[in-house]
Amino acid sequence: MLLLISGSPSAESANSRFLRAIGQMSGRTFCAADYLADLPVFQPGRDKAPWPPTVLRWRKELAAAEAVIFSTPAYLHNLPGVLKNALDWLASSGELDQKPALVFTFTPSSPRGERARQSLLWSLEALNTRVVAEAALYQNDVSFTENGDIAAGDSREMLVEALGLLP
């Protein structure tokens, strides 16, 4: 199972739509972690039993996933707070330890997203995630078909290759 993790809290965002299309392309079972905005604000002193139900769900879905795919916008040149908060909840639990991951920024145009992707990569490195591929993709370079698939072209070819790197 692939776990799709959008940096945007909106299920209708460009990043969430992009991830759903990648999930469909993969031909694998996937689910979207579409509840990250419901996680409580991380505080180290609260990282102990009993954990909030959303934290338990987040950790359980990550543990069950064979691989994860991240796609995030950039907010003020950085990660959206909901994604950073979600990653903070993993600092002591280890669900991303050696977990294979694809990392994308999906922003309107170049060079937006460069710093956000780097910040995400640093956080994933601290969590010992095995990033197998990462790239900046831009909304003005990726086309979608009427049924929501990513249209044929260079971006689709690159994504197919990246998906092939996952176990």
Short mmCIF file of C-alpha atoms in Angstrom, two decimals:
data_model
loop_
_atom_site.label_atom_id
_atom_site.label_comp_id
_atom_site.label_asym_id
_atom_site.label_seq_id
_atom_site.Cartn_x
_atom_site.Cartn_y
_atom_site.Cartn_z
CA MET A 1 0.00 0.00 0.00
CA LEU A 2 1.22 3.48 -0.88
CA LEU A 3 0.48 6.34 1.50
CA LEU A 4 0.00 9.66 -0.28
CA ILE A 5 0.92 12.68 1.84
CA SER A 6 -0.04 16.14 0.67
CA GLY A 7 1.43 19.23 2.25
CA SER A 8 -1.84 21.01 1.58
CA PRO A 9 -4.65 20.58 4.09
CA SER A 10 -7.26 20.79 1.32
CA ALA A 11 -8.42 17.60 -0.41
CA GLU A 12 -9.17 19.77 -3.47
CA SER A 13 -5.70 21.34 -3.68
CA ALA A 14 -3.44 20.95 -6.69
CA ASN A 15 -1.07 18.79 -4.63
CA SER A 16 -3.84 16.47 -3.44
CA ARG A 17 -5.14 16.13 -7.01
CA PHE A 18 -1.60 15.48 -8.25
CA LEU A 19 -1.10 12.73 -5.64
CA ARG A 20 -4.40 11.03 -6.51
CA ALA A 21 -3.27 10.93 -10.15
CA ILE A 22 0.07 9.40 -9.15
CA GLY A 23 -1.74 6.84 -7.01
CA GLN A 24 -3.90 5.87 -10.00
CA MET A 25 -0.81 5.68 -12.23
CA SER A 26 0.93 3.35 -9.81
CA GLY A 27 -1.65 0.60 -10.29
CA ARG A 28 -1.25 -0.16 -6.58
CA THR A 29 -3.48 0.15 -3.56
CA PHE A 30 -3.11 3.60 -2.06
CA CYS A 31 -4.68 5.83 0.54
CA ALA A 32 -4.37 9.52 1.21
CA ALA A 33 -3.42 10.89 4.60
CA ASP A 34 -6.09 13.58 4.26
CA TYR A 35 -6.45 14.25 7.98
CA LEU A 36 -3.12 15.95 8.75
CA ALA A 37 -4.86 19.23 9.58
CA ASP A 38 -6.70 17.35 12.35
CA LEU A 39 -3.48 16.44 14.17
CA PRO A 40 -2.98 18.42 17.37
CA VAL A 41 -0.06 20.82 17.51
CA PHE A 42 3.03 18.81 18.40
CA GLN A 43 4.60 19.43 21.77
CA PRO A 44 7.33 17.04 23.02
CA GLY A 45 5.66 16.77 26.43
CA ARG A 46 2.46 15.46 24.78
CA ASP A 47 4.31 12.73 22.89
CA LYS A 48 3.34 9.97 25.32
CA ALA A 49 0.45 7.63 25.98
CA PRO A 50 -2.40 8.13 25.66
CA TRP A 51 -1.81 9.61 22.22
CA PRO A 52 -4.63 11.42 20.44
CA PRO A 53 -6.57 9.17 18.01
CA THR A 54 -5.39 11.11 14.94
CA VAL A 55 -1.75 10.63 15.98
CA LEU A 56 -2.34 6.90 16.38
CA ARG A 57 -4.01 6.74 12.96
CA TRP A 58 -1.15 8.69 11.35
CA ARG A 59 1.48 6.40 12.85
CA LYS A 60 -0.49 3.22 12.07
CA GLU A 61 -1.01 4.14 8.39
CA LEU A 62 2.66 5.03 8.00
CA ALA A 63 3.76 1.77 9.63
CA ALA A 64 1.49 -0.22 7.28
CA ALA A 65 2.62 1.57 4.11
CA GLU A 66 5.17 -0.09 1.84
CA ALA A 67 6.21 3.36 0.64
CA VAL A 68 5.14 6.98 0.88
CA ILE A 69 4.79 9.73 -1.68
CA PHE A 70 4.96 13.35 -0.58
CA SER A 71 3.83 16.33 -2.61
CA THR A 72 3.79 19.78 -1.14
CA PRO A 73 3.24 23.39 -2.07
CA ALA A 74 5.46 26.09 -0.63
CA TYR A 75 4.17 28.48 2.02
CA LEU A 76 6.50 31.44 2.55
CA HIS A 77 9.34 29.44 0.92
CA ASN A 78 8.86 26.59 3.39
CA LEU A 79 6.73 23.60 4.29
CA PRO A 80 3.10 24.16 5.16
CA GLY A 81 2.63 23.99 8.92
CA VAL A 82 0.33 20.95 8.75
CA LEU A 83 3.02 18.85 7.08
CA LYS A 84 5.80 19.97 9.43
CA ASN A 85 3.54 19.31 12.41
CA ALA A 86 2.72 15.82 11.10
CA LEU A 87 6.41 15.02 10.69
CA ASP A 88 7.15 16.31 14.18
CA TRP A 89 4.73 13.69 15.56
CA LEU A 90 7.07 11.01 14.12
CA ALA A 91 10.26 12.20 15.81
CA SER A 92 10.14 9.59 18.57
CA SER A 93 8.17 6.78 16.98
CA GLY A 94 10.21 5.64 13.95
CA GLU A 95 7.54 4.90 11.32
CA LEU A 96 9.59 6.57 8.57
CA ASP A 97 12.85 4.82 9.49
CA GLN A 98 14.18 3.45 6.17
CA LYS A 99 10.71 3.80 4.61
CA PRO A 100 11.08 4.36 0.83
CA ALA A 101 9.72 7.71 -0.28
CA LEU A 102 9.21 9.87 -3.32
CA VAL A 103 9.32 13.63 -2.65
CA PHE A 104 7.80 16.25 -4.92
CA THR A 105 7.02 19.90 -4.76
CA PHE A 106 4.11 20.84 -6.99
CA THR A 107 3.96 24.60 -7.29
CA PRO A 108 2.60 27.07 -9.87
CA SER A 109 5.93 27.84 -11.54
CA SER A 110 9.71 27.81 -11.21
CA PRO A 111 11.57 28.49 -8.92
CA ARG A 112 8.83 28.23 -6.30
CA GLY A 113 9.09 25.21 -4.05
CA GLU A 114 12.86 24.80 -4.06
CA ARG A 115 13.29 25.82 -0.41
CA ALA A 116 10.18 23.91 0.69
CA ARG A 117 11.47 20.72 -0.94
CA GLN A 118 14.87 21.19 0.69
CA SER A 119 13.21 21.71 4.07
CA LEU A 120 11.14 18.55 3.57
CA LEU A 121 14.25 16.61 2.61
CA TRP A 122 16.04 17.79 5.77
CA SER A 123 13.10 16.71 7.93
CA LEU A 124 12.93 13.33 6.21
CA GLU A 125 16.68 12.88 6.65
CA ALA A 126 16.28 13.54 10.39
CA LEU A 127 13.57 10.84 10.43
CA ASN A 128 15.92 8.43 8.56
CA THR A 129 13.57 8.14 5.57
CA ARG A 130 14.98 6.50 2.44
CA VAL A 131 14.21 9.05 -0.28
CA VAL A 132 14.53 7.17 -3.57
CA ALA A 133 13.72 10.12 -5.84
CA GLU A 134 12.80 13.79 -5.53
CA ALA A 135 11.87 16.48 -8.01
CA ALA A 136 10.31 19.88 -8.48
CA LEU A 137 7.26 19.80 -10.71
CA TYR A 138 5.29 22.82 -11.80
CA GLN A 139 1.58 23.11 -12.35
CA ASN A 140 2.08 24.91 -15.65
CA ASP A 141 4.11 21.91 -16.95
CA VAL A 142 1.75 19.09 -15.90
CA SER A 143 -1.51 18.50 -17.75
CA PHE A 144 -4.41 16.39 -16.56
CA THR A 145 -6.91 14.46 -18.65
CA GLU A 146 -10.66 14.88 -18.12
CA ASN A 147 -10.73 11.86 -15.79
CA GLY A 148 -7.92 13.26 -13.60
CA ASP A 149 -4.98 11.25 -14.94
CA ILE A 150 -1.68 12.93 -15.72
CA ALA A 151 -1.53 13.43 -19.48
CA ALA A 152 1.20 11.90 -21.61
CA GLY A 153 4.42 13.86 -21.71
CA ASP A 154 7.78 14.31 -20.00
CA SER A 155 6.31 14.72 -16.51
CA ARG A 156 4.30 11.51 -16.78
CA GLU A 157 7.33 9.60 -18.06
CA MET A 158 9.45 10.85 -15.16
CA LEU A 159 6.74 9.90 -12.65
CA VAL A 160 6.44 6.39 -14.11
CA GLU A 161 10.22 6.00 -13.73
CA ALA A 162 10.09 7.29 -10.14
CA LEU A 163 7.24 4.92 -9.23
CA GLY A 164 9.37 2.07 -10.59
CA LEU A 165 11.97 2.82 -7.90
CA LEU A 166 9.53 1.95 -5.12
CA PRO A 167 9.35 -1.59 -3.77
#
